[in-house]
mmCIF file of C-alpha atoms and ligand atoms in Angstrom:
data_model
loop_
_atom_site.group_PDB
_atom_site.id
_atom_site.type_symbol
_atom_site.label_atom_id
_atom_site.label_comp_id
_atom_site.label_asym_id
_atom_site.label_seq_id
_atom_site.Cartn_x
_atom_site.Cartn_y
_atom_site.Cartn_z
ATOM 1 C CA MET Q 255 2.584 -9.319 23.837
ATOM 2 C CA VAL Q 256 3.262 -5.674 21.921
ATOM 3 C CA GLN Q 257 2.611 -6.978 18.115
ATOM 4 C CA HIS Q 258 2.721 -3.626 16.256
ATOM 5 C CA GLN Q 259 6.621 -2.010 17.374
ATOM 6 C CA VAL Q 260 7.790 1.199 16.044
ATOM 7 C CA SER Q 261 10.024 0.528 12.629
ATOM 8 C CA ASP Q 262 13.807 0.615 12.953
ATOM 9 C CA THR Q 263 13.901 4.201 10.849
ATOM 10 C CA VAL Q 264 11.993 5.863 13.686
ATOM 11 C CA LEU Q 265 13.640 3.936 16.875
ATOM 12 C CA LEU Q 266 17.419 5.062 15.450
ATOM 13 C CA ASP Q 267 15.804 8.699 14.980
ATOM 14 C CA TYR Q 268 14.553 8.384 18.411
ATOM 15 C CA ALA Q 269 18.070 6.954 19.659
ATOM 16 C CA ALA Q 270 19.728 9.554 17.364
ATOM 17 C CA GLY Q 271 17.655 12.425 19.187
ATOM 18 C CA ASN Q 272 16.435 13.227 15.443
ATOM 19 C CA LEU Q 273 12.598 13.179 16.230
ATOM 20 C CA HIS Q 274 10.476 16.035 16.858
ATOM 21 C CA GLU Q 275 9.122 15.610 20.640
ATOM 22 C CA ALA Q 276 5.229 14.638 19.734
ATOM 23 C CA PHE Q 277 6.527 10.952 18.055
ATOM 24 C CA GLY Q 278 9.612 11.086 21.056
ATOM 25 C CA LEU Q 279 6.743 11.113 22.912
ATOM 26 C CA VAL Q 280 5.183 7.883 21.443
ATOM 27 C CA VAL Q 281 8.275 5.915 20.860
ATOM 28 C CA ALA Q 282 9.352 6.700 24.707
ATOM 29 C CA THR Q 283 6.142 5.607 25.783
ATOM 30 C CA GLN Q 284 6.475 2.665 23.920
ATOM 31 C CA VAL Q 285 9.802 1.750 24.866
ATOM 32 C CA SER Q 286 8.494 2.083 28.531
ATOM 33 C CA ILE Q 287 6.236 -0.480 28.543
ATOM 34 C CA CYS Q 288 7.867 -2.647 26.373
ATOM 35 C CA ASP Q 289 10.880 -4.721 27.120
ATOM 36 C CA ALA Q 290 11.490 -5.942 23.640
ATOM 37 C CA VAL Q 291 11.083 -2.160 22.032
ATOM 38 C CA ARG Q 292 13.738 -1.926 24.810
ATOM 39 C CA GLY Q 293 16.155 -3.788 24.183
ATOM 40 C CA ARG Q 294 15.933 -3.118 20.159
ATOM 41 C CA LEU Q 295 16.866 0.419 21.698
ATOM 42 C CA ASP Q 296 19.448 -0.558 23.636
ATOM 43 C CA GLU Q 297 21.514 -2.505 21.205
ATOM 44 C CA MET Q 298 21.486 0.716 18.893
ATOM 45 C CA GLU Q 299 22.943 2.834 21.404
ATOM 46 C CA GLN Q 300 25.287 0.398 22.360
ATOM 47 C CA ILE Q 301 26.238 -0.127 18.400
ATOM 48 C CA GLY Q 302 26.242 3.502 18.348
ATOM 49 C CA GLY Q 303 28.592 4.249 21.238
ATOM 50 C CA ALA Q 304 30.948 1.275 20.709
ATOM 51 C CA VAL Q 305 31.231 2.577 16.818
ATOM 52 C CA LEU Q 306 32.136 5.690 17.910
ATOM 53 C CA GLU Q 307 35.026 4.901 20.553
ATOM 54 C CA GLU Q 308 36.766 2.384 17.949
ATOM 55 C CA SER Q 309 36.600 4.153 14.715
ATOM 56 C CA GLY Q 310 38.283 7.222 15.601
ATOM 57 C CA CYS Q 311 38.623 8.871 12.054
ATOM 58 C CA ALA Q 312 39.511 5.590 10.418
ATOM 59 C CA ARG Q 313 37.179 4.130 7.934
ATOM 60 C CA LEU Q 314 35.929 0.865 9.421
ATOM 61 C CA ALA Q 315 36.956 -2.529 8.598
ATOM 62 C CA GLU Q 316 34.453 -5.147 6.881
ATOM 63 C CA GLY Q 317 32.227 -6.657 9.389
ATOM 64 C CA SER Q 318 32.219 -4.115 12.175
ATOM 65 C CA TYR Q 319 29.238 -3.944 12.497
ATOM 66 C CA ASP Q 320 28.339 -7.648 12.614
ATOM 67 C CA ALA Q 321 30.963 -8.330 15.169
ATOM 68 C CA VAL Q 322 30.051 -5.451 17.609
ATOM 69 C CA LEU Q 323 26.899 -6.798 17.510
ATOM 70 C CA ALA Q 324 27.689 -9.842 18.486
ATOM 71 C CA ARG Q 325 29.790 -8.854 21.226
ATOM 72 C CA ILE Q 326 26.600 -7.264 22.584
ATOM 73 C CA ARG Q 327 24.534 -9.935 22.470
ATOM 74 C CA SER Q 328 27.309 -12.348 23.747
ATOM 75 C CA THR Q 329 27.239 -9.884 26.896
ATOM 76 C CA ALA Q 330 23.971 -8.130 27.334
ATOM 77 C CA PRO Q 331 22.249 -9.334 30.411
ATOM 78 C CA GLU Q 332 18.574 -10.880 30.468
ATOM 79 C CA PRO Q 333 16.022 -8.569 31.394
ATOM 80 C CA GLU Q 334 14.560 -8.967 34.375
ATOM 81 C CA PRO Q 335 11.728 -11.334 34.381
ATOM 82 C CA GLY Q 336 8.575 -8.973 35.137
ATOM 83 C CA SER Q 337 10.457 -5.658 34.945
ATOM 84 C CA GLY Q 338 7.893 -5.077 31.455
ATOM 85 C CA PHE Q 339 4.391 -5.019 30.152
ATOM 86 C CA GLY Q 340 2.685 -8.134 30.715
ATOM 87 C CA PRO Q 341 -1.282 -8.840 29.907
ATOM 88 C CA GLU Q 342 -1.645 -7.401 33.586
ATOM 89 C CA ARG Q 343 -2.399 -4.350 34.615
ATOM 90 C CA THR Q 344 -1.761 -3.437 38.323
ATOM 91 C CA ALA Q 345 -1.216 -0.547 40.141
ATOM 92 C CA ASP Q 346 2.515 -1.003 39.280
ATOM 93 C CA CYS Q 347 1.713 -0.793 35.890
ATOM 94 C CA PRO Q 348 -0.993 2.274 35.783
ATOM 95 C CA VAL Q 349 -2.949 3.386 32.322
ATOM 96 C CA LEU Q 350 -0.261 6.338 31.705
ATOM 97 C CA PRO Q 351 3.048 5.314 31.273
ATOM 98 C CA GLY Q 352 5.868 7.414 32.835
ATOM 99 C CA PRO Q 353 6.456 9.710 30.216
ATOM 100 C CA VAL Q 354 3.057 10.575 29.279
ATOM 101 C CA ARG Q 355 2.545 10.907 33.172
ATOM 102 C CA THR Q 356 5.350 13.603 33.135
ATOM 103 C CA TYR Q 357 2.980 15.392 30.311
ATOM 104 C CA VAL Q 358 -0.523 15.121 31.748
ATOM 105 C CA GLY Q 359 0.934 15.994 35.468
ATOM 106 C CA GLY Q 360 -0.582 12.592 37.211
ATOM 107 C CA GLY Q 361 -2.299 9.562 36.058
ATOM 108 C CA VAL Q 362 -5.623 9.671 34.395
ATOM 109 C CA ALA Q 363 -7.484 11.360 36.898
ATOM 110 C CA ALA Q 364 -5.517 14.624 35.966
ATOM 111 C CA ILE Q 365 -6.208 14.300 32.382
ATOM 112 C CA ARG Q 366 -8.066 17.443 31.069
ATOM 113 C CA TRP Q 367 -10.145 16.232 28.456
ATOM 114 C CA ARG Q 368 -12.247 18.280 25.804
ATOM 115 C CA SER Q 369 -15.220 16.724 23.977
ATOM 116 C CA LEU Q 370 -14.845 16.143 20.623
ATOM 117 C CA GLY Q 371 -18.907 15.209 20.309
ATOM 118 C CA MET Q 372 -20.253 11.501 20.166
ATOM 119 C CA GLY Q 373 -18.200 10.677 23.309
ATOM 120 C CA VAL Q 374 -15.107 11.132 22.055
ATOM 121 C CA ARG Q 375 -12.403 13.222 24.014
ATOM 122 C CA GLN Q 376 -9.056 14.644 23.658
ATOM 123 C CA ALA Q 377 -6.504 16.270 25.976
ATOM 124 C CA VAL Q 378 -3.926 18.153 23.868
ATOM 125 C CA LEU Q 379 -0.315 17.630 25.606
ATOM 126 C CA HIS Q 380 2.136 19.430 22.834
ATOM 127 C CA SER Q 381 1.833 21.101 20.075
ATOM 128 C CA SER Q 382 3.972 22.887 17.327
ATOM 129 C CA LYS Q 383 4.175 23.731 14.100
ATOM 130 C CA THR Q 384 5.483 20.740 12.692
ATOM 131 C CA ALA Q 385 3.612 18.196 15.254
ATOM 132 C CA SER Q 386 1.103 17.508 18.120
ATOM 133 C CA ALA Q 387 0.397 15.066 20.259
ATOM 134 C CA ARG Q 388 -2.653 14.164 22.182
ATOM 135 C CA LEU Q 389 -4.639 11.565 24.083
ATOM 136 C CA LEU Q 390 -7.433 10.480 22.712
ATOM 137 C CA TYR Q 391 -10.790 8.945 24.495
ATOM 138 C CA ILE Q 392 -13.049 6.561 22.390
ATOM 139 C CA PRO Q 393 -15.912 4.690 24.249
ATOM 140 C CA ALA Q 394 -16.047 1.132 23.155
ATOM 141 C CA GLY Q 395 -17.199 0.872 19.818
ATOM 142 C CA ALA Q 396 -17.139 4.202 19.043
ATOM 143 C CA HIS Q 397 -15.659 5.362 16.309
ATOM 144 C CA MET Q 398 -13.090 8.379 15.057
ATOM 145 C CA PRO Q 399 -14.752 10.973 12.012
ATOM 146 C CA ASP Q 400 -13.450 9.381 8.901
ATOM 147 C CA HIS Q 401 -9.855 11.426 7.987
ATOM 148 C CA GLY Q 402 -6.721 11.108 6.123
ATOM 149 C CA HIS Q 403 -3.229 12.877 6.866
ATOM 150 C CA HIS Q 404 -1.066 15.200 5.563
ATOM 151 C CA GLY Q 405 2.275 13.771 7.126
ATOM 152 C CA THR Q 406 2.587 10.515 9.584
ATOM 153 C CA GLU Q 407 0.109 9.782 12.468
ATOM 154 C CA MET Q 408 1.422 7.758 14.873
ATOM 155 C CA THR Q 409 -1.126 6.210 17.361
ATOM 156 C CA LEU Q 410 -0.113 4.006 20.887
ATOM 157 C CA VAL Q 411 -2.833 2.400 22.609
ATOM 158 C CA LEU Q 412 -2.861 2.809 26.598
ATOM 159 C CA GLN Q 413 -5.917 1.254 27.138
ATOM 160 C CA GLY Q 414 -8.577 -1.191 25.598
ATOM 161 C CA ALA Q 415 -7.948 -1.713 21.744
ATOM 162 C CA PHE Q 416 -9.071 -0.186 18.480
ATOM 163 C CA LEU Q 417 -9.719 -1.891 14.793
ATOM 164 C CA ASP Q 418 -8.287 -0.022 11.796
ATOM 165 C CA GLY Q 419 -9.657 -2.178 8.774
ATOM 166 C CA ASP Q 420 -8.290 -5.754 9.173
ATOM 167 C CA ARG Q 421 -5.819 -5.468 12.120
ATOM 168 C CA ARG Q 422 -6.422 -4.633 15.586
ATOM 169 C CA TYR Q 423 -4.191 -2.419 17.836
ATOM 170 C CA ALA Q 424 -4.025 -3.290 22.026
ATOM 171 C CA ARG Q 425 -2.188 -1.511 24.869
ATOM 172 C CA GLY Q 426 1.488 -1.366 23.611
ATOM 173 C CA ASP Q 427 1.284 -1.274 20.157
ATOM 174 C CA VAL Q 428 1.416 1.334 17.617
ATOM 175 C CA ALA Q 429 -0.305 1.986 14.444
ATOM 176 C CA VAL Q 430 1.241 4.423 11.823
ATOM 177 C CA ALA Q 431 -0.663 5.977 9.136
ATOM 178 C CA ASP Q 432 0.472 8.343 6.274
ATOM 179 C CA GLU Q 433 -0.676 10.762 3.666
ATOM 180 C CA ASP Q 434 -1.615 7.445 1.437
ATOM 181 C CA VAL Q 435 -4.157 6.609 4.270
ATOM 182 C CA ALA Q 436 -7.799 7.580 4.810
ATOM 183 C CA HIS Q 437 -9.296 5.417 7.750
ATOM 184 C CA THR Q 438 -12.109 5.459 10.168
ATOM 185 C CA PRO Q 439 -10.420 3.478 13.429
ATOM 186 C CA VAL Q 440 -12.962 1.662 15.968
ATOM 187 C CA ALA Q 441 -12.879 1.351 19.397
ATOM 188 C CA ASP Q 442 -13.040 -2.326 20.275
ATOM 189 C CA ILE Q 443 -15.801 -3.027 22.331
ATOM 190 C CA GLY Q 444 -15.537 -4.559 25.917
ATOM 191 C CA GLU Q 445 -13.219 -1.687 27.311
ATOM 192 C CA ASP Q 446 -13.133 2.332 26.412
ATOM 193 C CA CYS Q 447 -10.360 3.038 24.493
ATOM 194 C CA ILE Q 448 -7.797 5.527 25.676
ATOM 195 C CA CYS Q 449 -4.716 6.347 22.766
ATOM 196 C CA LEU Q 450 -1.472 8.493 22.721
ATOM 197 C CA ALA Q 451 -1.580 10.186 19.502
ATOM 198 C CA ALA Q 452 1.170 12.571 17.325
ATOM 199 C CA CYS Q 453 0.338 13.788 13.969
ATOM 200 C CA GLU Q 454 2.461 15.888 11.416
ATOM 201 C CA GLY Q 455 0.295 18.364 10.366
ATOM 202 C CA ALA Q 456 -3.792 18.336 10.431
ATOM 203 C CA LEU Q 457 -5.868 15.691 9.835
ATOM 204 C CA LYS Q 458 -8.064 16.090 6.663
ATOM 205 C CA PHE Q 459 -11.583 15.437 7.817
ATOM 206 C CA THR Q 460 -13.904 14.384 5.143
ATOM 207 C CA GLY Q 461 -17.204 14.588 7.108
ATOM 208 C CA LEU Q 462 -18.765 18.283 7.234
ATOM 209 C CA LEU Q 463 -19.114 18.938 11.108
ATOM 210 C CA PRO Q 464 -15.785 17.767 11.908
ATOM 211 C CA ARG Q 465 -14.195 20.088 9.406
ATOM 212 C CA ILE Q 466 -16.445 22.775 10.884
ATOM 213 C CA VAL Q 467 -15.596 22.180 14.313
ATOM 214 C CA GLN Q 468 -11.482 21.302 13.333
ATOM 215 C CA PRO Q 469 -9.837 24.958 13.776
ATOM 216 C CA PHE Q 470 -11.800 25.056 17.716
ATOM 217 C CA PHE Q 471 -9.891 21.457 18.780
ATOM 218 C CA ARG Q 472 -6.173 21.834 16.625
ATOM 219 C CA ILE Q 473 -6.897 18.145 15.578
HETATM 220 ZN ZN1 LIG Z 730 -5.551 8.739 11.073
#
């Protein structure tokens, strides 16, 4: 069960095509493995389509939004059992969901990792002036360097889990951090953690060594 879903604001921006590529990849990936998020997105897209069709150039009557929502809910088909993400992970539910596989060009074996030291590895999937998206591999029990942020950071767990303060994020969960957050995520014991992380701007490392190597790793 996915505990931490993307917010309505982010999902609306995604539905409207207003998210940049890095965050769009995170949202598309969570949508692909979580029935609940996919249901919310479907609902938003149907409302958007219905409102556009019915509104023309006239103002909407009061209560239109609720009426459309009620109509959609009364006619929306039930999701097919087993169509989404469950606790079991099989060959039909690989570590890398479809959107990520598209960037990697295959499954986990096709990822071109680069070492960040201490067993932590990364593979940059997308990089622009606005934001970047990368896969991170954190050995079970290992921690990321202590860091802050210049913009928003969205991290989606694909394998294992990590702890951030008193919160635990497992496969399918999205963690969001912003300029006000400084943290040291730690991979949960038991299984190595693989995450998809999208960041606006560079990270702000407090340790000397990470700051020295930072320019070389585009992190
Ligand atoms: Zn962070």
